[in-house]
C-alpha cells in the first residue's frame, strides 16, 4: 500500500520561497511518475508539475521558471522548490503518485499561503 506524506508548507510573503517534500512508502517508487497538484478555495484541483521516473519534468505554464520538481528515488521523496511566490499560488498542495493511467494515490495536502 502506498502512503504519501507532504511537508514544508506555510505562510510566506510575495516573492518568497518554500520547498515542499513528499515522502512515499511502499514499493516501486522509483518506477512511478510523481506529481504535485494544488487546489485553491472554490477552484478545481490543478496540476502544478509532474516528473517521470527518469527525472523528466513537466510544468503548468503558470509556474514555469519559478517552480522546480525533483525526486530522490533512494529516499523515496519528491520535492517542489517554489520561488518568486505570488498570492495566486495560495492553495493546498498535494503530492500524487501514478500507478496506472491516472494519478491515483494522494497525500493529505499541505497549505501554502502567500501574503501580498
N, CA, C and O atoms as a MOPAC input file, in Angstrom:
PM7 MOZYME 1SCF
protein

 N      0.84200 1    -1.18400 1     0.00000 1
 C      0.00000 1     0.00000 1     0.00000 1
 C      0.88500 1     1.24500 1     0.00000 1
 O      1.87700 1     1.31400 1     0.72600 1
 N      0.51700 1     2.22100 1    -0.81700 1
 C      1.29300 1     3.45100 1    -0.92800 1
 C      0.75200 1     4.49800 1     0.03000 1
 O     -0.45700 1     4.71300 1     0.11400 1
 N      1.64400 1     5.13900 1     0.74100 1
 C      1.27500 1     6.29500 1     1.55500 1
 C      2.18300 1     7.45600 1     1.18700 1
 O      3.38800 1     7.28400 1     1.00200 1
 N      1.59400 1     8.63400 1     1.08500 1
 C      2.32500 1     9.84500 1     0.72500 1
 C      2.11800 1    10.88100 1     1.82700 1
 O      0.98800 1    11.14800 1     2.23600 1
 N      3.22000 1    11.46000 1     2.30100 1
 C      3.14000 1    12.44700 1     3.37500 1
 C      3.88400 1    13.70500 1     2.95000 1
 O      5.10000 1    13.69100 1     2.75900 1
 N      3.12700 1    14.79700 1     2.80400 1
 C      3.71500 1    16.07900 1     2.41000 1
 C      4.16200 1    16.86900 1     3.63400 1
 O      3.63300 1    16.69800 1     4.73200 1
 N      5.13300 1    17.72400 1     3.42500 1
 C      5.57900 1    18.66000 1     4.45000 1
 C      6.19400 1    19.87300 1     3.77100 1
 O      6.51000 1    19.84100 1     2.58200 1
 N      6.35900 1    20.94500 1     4.54300 1
 C      7.05500 1    22.11800 1     4.03700 1
 C      6.18600 1    23.30500 1     3.70500 1
 O      6.70300 1    24.35900 1     3.33700 1
 N      4.88000 1    23.16500 1     3.82500 1
 C      4.01700 1    24.30100 1     3.55000 1
 C      4.11900 1    25.35200 1     4.64400 1
 O      4.76700 1    25.14400 1     5.67000 1
 N      3.46700 1    26.48400 1     4.40600 1
 C      3.49300 1    27.54700 1     5.39800 1
 C      3.06600 1    28.86700 1     4.82200 1
 O      2.51000 1    28.93500 1     3.72500 1
 N      3.33100 1    29.92600 1     5.57600 1
 C      2.99000 1    31.29000 1     5.19100 1
 C      4.26100 1    32.00400 1     4.74700 1
 O      5.27700 1    31.97300 1     5.44100 1
 N      4.19400 1    32.64000 1     3.59400 1
 C      5.35200 1    33.34500 1     3.06500 1
 C      4.87600 1    34.61400 1     2.36800 1
 O      3.74600 1    34.67600 1     1.88500 1
 N      5.73300 1    35.61600 1     2.31800 1
 C      5.38600 1    36.85600 1     1.63400 1
 C      5.59900 1    36.71700 1     0.12600 1
 O      6.34300 1    35.85300 1    -0.33800 1
 N      4.93800 1    37.57600 1    -0.61200 1
 C      5.13000 1    37.62000 1    -2.06400 1
 C      6.61700 1    37.74800 1    -2.38500 1
 O      7.33800 1    38.55800 1    -1.80200 1
 N      7.04900 1    36.91300 1    -3.34000 1
 C      8.44600 1    36.90300 1    -3.72800 1
 C      9.30100 1    35.91900 1    -2.95000 1
 O     10.46500 1    35.70000 1    -3.28500 1
 N      8.73600 1    35.33400 1    -1.92800 1
 C      9.47600 1    34.38700 1    -1.10200 1
 C      9.54100 1    33.00000 1    -1.70400 1
 O      9.06900 1    32.76100 1    -2.81600 1
 N     10.13700 1    32.08900 1    -0.94700 1
 C     10.34300 1    30.71600 1    -1.41900 1
 C      9.90700 1    29.71600 1    -0.35500 1
 O      9.94300 1    29.98900 1     0.84500 1
 N      9.50100 1    28.56700 1    -0.83500 1
 C      9.21200 1    27.41900 1     0.02100 1
 C      9.65300 1    26.15800 1    -0.71100 1
 O      9.69600 1    26.11700 1    -1.94100 1
 N      9.97500 1    25.14000 1     0.06500 1
 C     10.29800 1    23.84000 1    -0.51900 1
 C      9.38700 1    22.78800 1     0.09800 1
 O      9.41500 1    22.54300 1     1.30400 1
 N      8.59000 1    22.18000 1    -0.74800 1
 C      7.71500 1    21.09800 1    -0.30300 1
 C      8.40600 1    19.75700 1    -0.49400 1
 O      9.15500 1    19.55400 1    -1.45000 1
 N      8.13900 1    18.84700 1     0.43300 1
 C      8.65500 1    17.48600 1     0.32900 1
 C      7.49600 1    16.50500 1     0.42100 1
 O      6.48000 1    16.77600 1     1.06100 1
 N      7.66700 1    15.37100 1    -0.22400 1
 C      6.65600 1    14.31200 1    -0.15800 1
 C      7.38400 1    12.99300 1    -0.00200 1
 O      8.08800 1    12.54600 1    -0.90700 1
 N      7.20800 1    12.37600 1     1.15000 1
 C      7.84200 1    11.09000 1     1.43000 1
 C      6.84600 1     9.97300 1     1.14500 1
 O      5.70200 1    10.00700 1     1.59800 1
 N      7.30200 1     8.99000 1     0.39200 1
 C      6.44400 1     7.87800 1    -0.00200 1
 C      6.85400 1     6.59200 1     0.70000 1
 O      8.03400 1     6.35500 1     0.95700 1
 N      5.87200 1     5.77900 1     1.00000 1
 C      6.14300 1     4.44000 1     1.49700 1
 C      5.60600 1     3.44800 1     0.48200 1
 O      4.79800 1     3.80300 1    -0.37700 1
 N      6.05200 1     2.21800 1     0.58100 1
 C      5.62100 1     1.21300 1    -0.37000 1
 C      6.68100 1     0.94000 1    -1.41300 1
 O      7.73500 1     1.57500 1    -1.45000 1
 N      6.37400 1    -0.00700 1    -2.24400 1
 C      7.35900 1    -0.45800 1    -3.22000 1
 C      7.21400 1     0.29500 1    -4.54400 1
 O      6.21900 1     0.97400 1    -4.79400 1
 N      8.22300 1     0.15200 1    -5.36600 1
 C      8.20700 1     0.59000 1    -6.75900 1
 C      8.13500 1     2.10200 1    -6.93000 1
 O      7.71800 1     2.57600 1    -7.98700 1
 N      8.53600 1     2.88100 1    -5.90500 1
 C      8.52500 1     4.34400 1    -6.04100 1
 C      9.34900 1     4.78000 1    -7.23300 1
 O      8.95300 1     5.67600 1    -7.97800 1
 N     10.49700 1     4.14300 1    -7.41400 1
 C     11.43900 1     4.61500 1    -8.42800 1
 C     10.91100 1     4.43800 1    -9.84300 1
 O     11.45200 1     5.03800 1   -10.77300 1
 N      9.87100 1     3.63300 1   -10.03500 1
 C      9.36300 1     3.41300 1   -11.38300 1
 C      8.00500 1     4.06900 1   -11.60000 1
 O      7.33600 1     3.79400 1   -12.59600 1
 N      7.60100 1     4.91900 1   -10.69000 1
 C      6.29100 1     5.57400 1   -10.80300 1
 C      6.43500 1     7.06000 1   -11.08400 1
 O      7.26800 1     7.72600 1   -10.46900 1
 N      5.63400 1     7.59100 1   -12.00400 1
 C      5.57900 1     9.04600 1   -12.15300 1
 C      5.00200 1     9.67200 1   -10.88400 1
 O      4.13800 1     9.09000 1   -10.22800 1
 N      5.48500 1    10.84500 1   -10.55600 1
 C      5.01600 1    11.58500 1    -9.38900 1
 C      4.57300 1    12.96700 1    -9.82800 1
 O      4.99500 1    13.47900 1   -10.86500 1
 N      3.71600 1    13.55600 1    -9.01400 1
 C      3.24600 1    14.88700 1    -9.36400 1
 C      2.88300 1    15.71700 1    -8.15600 1
 O      2.62700 1    15.19500 1    -7.07100 1
 N      2.86400 1    17.00700 1    -8.36200 1
 C      2.32700 1    17.96900 1    -7.39200 1
 C      1.11000 1    18.64100 1    -8.01900 1
 O      1.15300 1    19.11300 1    -9.15600 1
 N      0.04000 1    18.67100 1    -7.25900 1
 C     -1.18600 1    19.33600 1    -7.66200 1
 C     -1.54500 1    20.34600 1    -6.58400 1
 O     -1.01600 1    20.29900 1    -5.47400 1
 N     -2.44800 1    21.26000 1    -6.92100 1
 C     -2.89800 1    22.21600 1    -5.90800 1
 C     -4.37200 1    22.52400 1    -6.10400 1
 O     -4.92200 1    22.39800 1    -7.19800 1
 N     -4.98500 1    22.92800 1    -5.01500 1
 C     -6.39800 1    23.31100 1    -5.06100 1
 C     -6.60100 1    24.54500 1    -4.20400 1
 O     -6.38800 1    24.52700 1    -2.99200 1
 N     -7.01600 1    25.61400 1    -4.86000 1
 C     -7.33200 1    26.86000 1    -4.17600 1
 C     -8.81300 1    26.85600 1    -3.79500 1
 O     -9.60000 1    26.12300 1    -4.39600 1
 N     -9.20100 1    27.66100 1    -2.80900 1
 C    -10.60800 1    27.70000 1    -2.38800 1
 C    -11.53100 1    28.03000 1    -3.55200 1
 O    -11.30300 1    28.99700 1    -4.27900 1
 N    -12.56800 1    27.22700 1    -3.72300 1
 C    -13.53800 1    27.47400 1    -4.77100 1
 C    -13.09300 1    27.08300 1    -6.16400 1
 O    -13.80300 1    27.33600 1    -7.13700 1
 N    -11.92900 1    26.47100 1    -6.27300 1
 C    -11.41700 1    26.08000 1    -7.58700 1
 C    -11.16500 1    24.58200 1    -7.64400 1
 O    -11.06700 1    23.91000 1    -6.61700 1
 N    -11.06300 1    24.07600 1    -8.86000 1
 C    -10.75700 1    22.66700 1    -9.03900 1
 C     -9.27200 1    22.40400 1    -8.80100 1
 O     -8.43800 1    23.30200 1    -8.91500 1
 N     -8.96800 1    21.16500 1    -8.47300 1
 C     -7.57800 1    20.77300 1    -8.32200 1
 C     -6.89700 1    20.84600 1    -9.69100 1
 O     -7.46700 1    20.43400 1   -10.70100 1
 N     -5.67100 1    21.37700 1    -9.70800 1
 C     -4.94600 1    21.52500 1   -10.96200 1
 C     -3.53000 1    21.00000 1   -10.83100 1
 O     -2.93500 1    21.02600 1    -9.75300 1
 N     -3.00700 1    20.52900 1   -11.93600 1
 C     -1.64100 1    20.03900 1   -11.97700 1
 C     -0.67300 1    21.19900 1   -11.88200 1
 O     -0.84600 1    22.21700 1   -12.55100 1
 N      0.33300 1    21.04900 1   -11.06100 1
 C      1.40100 1    22.04000 1   -10.94700 1
 C      2.63900 1    21.56200 1   -11.69900 1
 O      3.18800 1    22.27400 1   -12.54000 1
 N      3.06900 1    20.33100 1   -11.37800 1
 C      4.26800 1    19.77000 1   -12.00100 1
 C      4.23700 1    18.25300 1   -11.86800 1
 O      3.69500 1    17.70700 1   -10.90700 1
 N      4.82700 1    17.59300 1   -12.84400 1
 C      4.97500 1    16.14100 1   -12.77900 1
 C      6.40100 1    15.77100 1   -13.13600 1
 O      7.11700 1    16.54700 1   -13.76900 1
 N      6.80600 1    14.58200 1   -12.72700 1
 C      8.16000 1    14.12300 1   -13.02100 1
 C      8.12900 1    12.62400 1   -13.27800 1
 O      7.51500 1    11.86000 1   -12.53300 1
 N      8.80600 1    12.22000 1   -14.34800 1
 C      8.86600 1    10.80900 1   -14.69500 1
 C      9.87000 1    10.08000 1   -13.80700 1
 O     10.65500 1    10.72000 1   -13.10800 1
 N      9.85100 1     8.74600 1   -13.82700 1
 C     10.84500 1     8.01700 1   -13.03500 1
 C     12.27900 1     8.39800 1   -13.40100 1
 O     13.16800 1     8.36100 1   -12.55000 1
 N     12.50200 1     8.75900 1   -14.65000 1
 C     13.83800 1     9.13900 1   -15.08500 1
 C     14.18400 1    10.58900 1   -14.85500 1
 O     15.30200 1    11.01800 1   -15.14200 1
 N     13.22100 1    11.36300 1   -14.33200 1
 C     13.52500 1    12.74300 1   -13.98100 1
 C     13.09100 1    13.80300 1   -14.97800 1
 O     13.47300 1    14.96500 1   -14.84000 1
 N     12.30900 1    13.43600 1   -15.97200 1
 C     11.81600 1    14.43700 1   -16.92400 1
 C     10.62500 1    15.15700 1   -16.30700 1
 O      9.65600 1    14.53000 1   -15.87900 1
 N     10.71400 1    16.47600 1   -16.26800 1
 C      9.70100 1    17.28100 1   -15.58900 1
 C      8.77500 1    17.97600 1   -16.58200 1
 O      9.15100 1    18.29000 1   -17.71200 1
 N      7.56600 1    18.19900 1   -16.11900 1
 C      6.57500 1    18.93900 1   -16.88200 1
 C      5.89700 1    19.91500 1   -15.93400 1
 O      5.59200 1    19.56800 1   -14.79300 1
 N      5.65900 1    21.14400 1   -16.40700 1
 C      5.10700 1    22.18700 1   -15.55100 1
 C      3.88900 1    22.84300 1   -16.17100 1
 O      3.76900 1    22.95100 1   -17.39100 1
 N      2.98900 1    23.27900 1   -15.30400 1
 C      1.93100 1    24.15900 1   -15.76600 1
 C      2.56500 1    25.49600 1   -16.14600 1
 O      3.55500 1    25.91500 1   -15.54800 1
 N      1.98800 1    26.15400 1   -17.13900 1
 C      2.56300 1    27.41800 1   -17.60200 1
 C      2.65100 1    28.45300 1   -16.49600 1
 O      3.54900 1    29.29500 1   -16.50800 1
 N      1.74200 1    28.40600 1   -15.55200 1
 C      1.69400 1    29.43300 1   -14.50600 1
 C      2.89000 1    29.36300 1   -13.54600 1
 O      3.15600 1    30.32400 1   -12.82300 1
 N      3.60600 1    28.23900 1   -13.53400 1
 C      4.72000 1    28.09400 1   -12.59000 1
 C      6.06600 1    27.90400 1   -13.28200 1
 O      7.10000 1    27.82600 1   -12.61800 1
 N      6.05900 1    27.82900 1   -14.60500 1
 C      7.32100 1    27.64700 1   -15.33300 1
 C      8.29300 1    28.76000 1   -15.01500 1
 O      7.93800 1    29.93900 1   -15.01400 1
 N      9.52700 1    28.36600 1   -14.74500 1
 C     10.56400 1    29.33100 1   -14.42900 1
 C     10.61300 1    29.72600 1   -12.97100 1
 O     11.56000 1    30.38200 1   -12.53600 1
 N      9.58900 1    29.33000 1   -12.19600 1
 C      9.55900 1    29.67300 1   -10.76500 1
 C      9.63100 1    28.43300 1    -9.87800 1
 O     10.24100 1    28.46200 1    -8.80900 1
 N      9.00900 1    27.35100 1   -10.32300 1
 C      8.96200 1    26.11000 1    -9.53600 1
 C      9.85500 1    25.05700 1   -10.18400 1
 O     10.02600 1    25.02000 1   -11.40200 1
 N     10.41800 1    24.20200 1    -9.33300 1
 C     11.22900 1    23.08400 1    -9.81000 1
 C     10.84200 1    21.82300 1    -9.06600 1
 O     10.87700 1    21.78000 1    -7.83700 1
 N     10.47000 1    20.79100 1    -9.81900 1
 C     10.16500 1    19.48600 1    -9.22600 1
 C     11.39300 1    18.59600 1    -9.36600 1
 O     12.08700 1    18.62800 1   -10.38100 1
 N     11.64800 1    17.80700 1    -8.33600 1
 C     12.76700 1    16.87100 1    -8.38500 1
 C     12.42200 1    15.65400 1    -7.53600 1
 O     11.45500 1    15.66900 1    -6.77400 1
 N     13.21000 1    14.61500 1    -7.67400 1
 C     12.95300 1    13.40200 1    -6.91000 1
 C     14.25900 1    12.74800 1    -6.51400 1
 O     15.27100 1    12.86000 1    -7.20700 1
 N     14.21400 1    12.05900 1    -5.37900 1
 C     15.33100 1    11.26200 1    -4.90600 1
 C     14.78700 1     9.85800 1    -4.71500 1
 O     14.14100 1     9.56500 1    -3.71000 1
 N     15.05000 1     8.99500 1    -5.67900 1
 C     14.46400 1     7.65600 1    -5.63400 1
 C     14.99200 1     6.83400 1    -4.46200 1
 O     14.27200 1     5.99000 1    -3.92700 1
 N     16.23000 1     7.06600 1    -4.06100 1
 C     16.78600 1     6.32400 1    -2.92500 1
 C     16.05800 1     6.67400 1    -1.63200 1
 O     15.89000 1     5.82700 1    -0.75500 1
 N     15.63000 1     7.92100 1    -1.52100 1
 C     14.90300 1     8.36700 1    -0.32600 1
 C     13.39100 1     8.27300 1    -0.49500 1
 O     12.64000 1     8.57400 1     0.43300 1
 N     12.94000 1     7.85300 1    -1.68600 1
 C     11.50600 1     7.78200 1    -1.98000 1
 C     10.82700 1     9.11600 1    -1.68000 1
 O      9.77800 1     9.16400 1    -1.03600 1
 N     11.43000 1    10.17400 1    -2.14700 1
 C     10.94000 1    11.51900 1    -1.85800 1
 C     10.90900 1    12.34800 1    -3.13100 1
 O     11.81500 1    12.27600 1    -3.96100 1
 N      9.85200 1    13.13400 1    -3.26900 1
 C      9.75400 1    14.09000 1    -4.35900 1
 C      9.64700 1    15.48600 1    -3.74500 1
 O      9.03700 1    15.66700 1    -2.69200 1
 N     10.24000 1    16.45500 1    -4.40800 1
 C     10.31400 1    17.82200 1    -3.88400 1
 C      9.67200 1    18.79700 1    -4.87000 1
 O      9.56400 1    18.52900 1    -6.06700 1
 N      9.25900 1    19.91800 1    -4.33000 1
 C      8.81200 1    21.03400 1    -5.15700 1
 C      9.42200 1    22.30900 1    -4.58600 1
 O      8.99000 1    22.80700 1    -3.54700 1
 N     10.42600 1    22.82600 1    -5.27700 1
 C     11.03200 1    24.09900 1    -4.89100 1
 C     10.22800 1    25.21500 1    -5.53200 1
 O     10.08800 1    25.26000 1    -6.75400 1
 N      9.70400 1    26.10600 1    -4.72200 1
 C      8.84700 1    27.18500 1    -5.20800 1
 C      9.51400 1    28.51900 1    -4.90500 1
 O      9.70900 1    28.87700 1    -3.74300 1
 N      9.85800 1    29.24600 1    -5.95100 1
 C     10.48300 1    30.55700 1    -5.82100 1
 C      9.57100 1    31.63200 1    -6.40000 1
 O      8.62900 1    31.33600 1    -7.13500 1
 N      9.86200 1    32.86700 1    -6.06100 1
 C      9.09100 1    34.00900 1    -6.57300 1
 C      7.59800 1    33.78000 1    -6.40100 1
 O      6.82000 1    33.95700 1    -7.33800 1
 N      7.21100 1    33.39200 1    -5.21500 1
 C      5.81200 1    33.04800 1    -4.96200 1
 C      4.90900 1    34.26900 1    -5.07800 1
 O      5.28600 1    35.39400 1    -4.75000 1
 N      3.69500 1    33.99400 1    -5.56000 1
 C      2.68900 1    35.03200 1    -5.76600 1
 C      1.43900 1    34.69700 1    -4.94500 1
 O      1.23000 1    33.53800 1    -4.58900 1
 N      0.62100 1    35.68500 1    -4.64800 1
 C     -0.61700 1    35.39500 1    -3.90000 1
 C     -1.49100 1    34.34400 1    -4.60100 1
 O     -2.17800 1    33.56600 1    -3.93900 1
 N     -1.46500 1    34.32500 1    -5.91700 1
 C     -2.27400 1    33.33900 1    -6.64300 1
 C     -1.73900 1    31.92100 1    -6.53200 1
 O     -2.38600 1    30.98600 1    -7.00500 1
 N     -0.57700 1    31.73800 1    -5.92100 1
 C     -0.06200 1    30.39400 1    -5.64300 1
 C     -0.65600 1    29.82100 1    -4.35800 1
 O     -0.43100 1    28.65500 1    -4.03700 1
 N     -1.40500 1    30.62700 1    -3.63200 1
 C     -2.02700 1    30.16500 1    -2.39600 1
 C     -2.98800 1    29.02100 1    -2.67500 1
 O     -3.90000 1    29.15000 1    -3.49200 1
 N     -2.78000 1    27.89700 1    -1.99000 1
 C     -3.59500 1    26.70200 1    -2.21900 1
 C     -3.14000 1    25.60300 1    -1.27100 1
 O     -2.12100 1    25.72600 1    -0.59100 1
 N     -3.91000 1    24.53800 1    -1.24000 1
 C     -3.44100 1    23.30700 1    -0.62600 1
 C     -2.71600 1    22.51300 1    -1.69800 1
 O     -3.26300 1    22.27100 1    -2.77400 1
 N     -1.50000 1    22.11200 1    -1.41000 1
 C     -0.67600 1    21.38200 1    -2.37300 1
 C     -0.67200 1    19.89900 1    -2.00800 1
 O     -0.46700 1    19.51500 1    -0.85700 1
 N     -0.90700 1    19.08500 1    -3.03400 1
 C     -0.99700 1    17.64600 1    -2.85900 1
 C      0.07600 1    16.94300 1    -3.67400 1
 O      0.35800 1    17.30600 1    -4.81600 1
 N      0.65100 1    15.95300 1    -3.07000 1
 C      1.58200 1    15.06500 1    -3.75500 1
 C      0.78500 1    13.87900 1    -4.29100 1
 O     -0.16500 1    13.41800 1    -3.65800 1
 N      1.17900 1    13.39700 1    -5.45400 1
 C      0.45000 1    12.27900 1    -6.03400 1
 C      1.38100 1    11.31000 1    -6.74200 1
 O      2.43400 1    11.69400 1    -7.25100 1
 N      0.98000 1    10.06500 1    -6.76500 1
 C      1.73900 1     9.00800 1    -7.43900 1
 C      0.81900 1     8.33300 1    -8.45000 1
 O     -0.35800 1     8.09800 1    -8.17600 1
 N      1.35800 1     8.03200 1    -9.59800 1
 C      0.56900 1     7.37300 1   -10.63800 1
 C      0.97700 1     5.92400 1   -10.74600 1
 O      2.11000 1     5.60800 1   -11.11000 1
 N      0.04000 1     5.03900 1   -10.42400 1
 C      0.32700 1     3.61300 1   -10.51200 1
 C     -0.24900 1     2.99200 1   -11.77700 1
 O      0.07800 1     1.85900 1   -12.12900 1
 N     -1.10900 1     3.74400 1   -12.45800 1
 C     -1.74300 1     3.23700 1   -13.66500 1
 C     -1.89100 1     4.37100 1   -14.65800 1
 O     -0.98200 1     5.19000 1   -14.79300 1
 N     -3.01700 1     4.43900 1   -15.35900 1
 C     -3.19700 1     5.52100 1   -16.32600 1
 C     -3.42900 1     6.89100 1   -15.69500 1
 O     -3.20300 1     7.91400 1   -16.34100 1
 N     -3.87200 1     6.92100 1   -14.45500 1
 C     -4.15700 1     8.19400 1   -13.78200 1
 C     -3.35400 1     8.30600 1   -12.49100 1
 O     -2.82300 1     7.32300 1   -11.97400 1
 N     -3.28300 1     9.54900 1   -11.98300 1
 C     -2.69200 1     9.77400 1   -10.66100 1
 C     -3.73400 1     9.32900 1    -9.62900 1
 O     -4.78700 1     9.95000 1    -9.48300 1
 N     -3.42100 1     8.24900 1    -8.92100 1
 C     -4.44100 1     7.60900 1    -8.10300 1
 C     -4.09100 1     7.47500 1    -6.62900 1
 O     -4.91900 1     7.00800 1    -5.84700 1
 N     -2.88500 1     7.87300 1    -6.22600 1
 C     -2.55900 1     7.92100 1    -4.81500 1
 C     -2.26000 1     9.37600 1    -4.44700 1
 O     -1.55700 1    10.08700 1    -5.16600 1
 N     -2.81500 1     9.79600 1    -3.30500 1
 C     -2.71900 1    11.20800 1    -2.90900 1
 C     -2.29400 1    11.33100 1    -1.45700 1
 O     -2.65000 1    10.49900 1    -0.62300 1
 N     -1.52700 1    12.37900 1    -1.16100 1
 C     -1.22400 1    12.71400 1     0.20600 1
 C     -2.35300 1    13.52000 1     0.81400 1
 O     -3.37900 1    13.76300 1     0.17800 1
 N     -2.14600 1    13.93300 1     2.06500 1
 C     -3.19600 1    14.65800 1     2.78900 1
 C     -3.21100 1    16.14800 1     2.46200 1
 O     -4.17000 1    16.85200 1     2.78000 1
 N     -2.15400 1    16.61900 1     1.83100 1
 C     -2.08200 1    18.02300 1     1.45000 1
 C     -1.34700 1    18.87300 1     2.46600 1
 O     -1.32900 1    18.57300 1     3.65900 1
 N     -0.74300 1    19.94000 1     1.96900 1
 C     -0.07800 1    20.91300 1     2.83500 1
 C     -0.43300 1    22.31600 1     2.34900 1
 O     -0.39500 1    22.60000 1     1.15200 1
 N     -0.77400 1    23.18100 1     3.28900 1
 C     -1.25300 1    24.52900 1     2.94300 1
 C     -0.07300 1    25.44900 1     2.63200 1
 O      0.90100 1    25.52000 1     3.38100 1
 N     -0.19200 1    26.13800 1     1.52600 1
 C      0.74900 1    27.20500 1     1.16600 1
 C     -0.04100 1    28.49600 1     1.05700 1
 O     -1.00400 1    28.58500 1     0.29600 1
 N      0.37300 1    29.49300 1     1.82100 1
 C     -0.29800 1    30.79000 1     1.80200 1
 C      0.73600 1    31.86100 1     1.50100 1
 O      1.75300 1    31.97100 1     2.18700 1
 N      0.46400 1    32.64900 1     0.46700 1
 C      1.36400 1    33.72500 1     0.05200 1
 C      0.65500 1    35.04700 1     0.31700 1
 O     -0.39300 1    35.32800 1    -0.26500 1
 N      1.22100 1    35.83600 1     1.18100 1
 C      0.61400 1    37.11100 1     1.52900 1
 C      1.12100 1    38.22000 1     0.61200 1
 O      2.27100 1    38.21000 1     0.17200 1
 N      0.24800 1    39.16100 1     0.34100 1
 C      0.61700 1    40.27100 1    -0.56500 1
 C      1.17400 1    41.44900 1     0.20700 1
 O      1.53400 1    42.46400 1    -0.39000 1

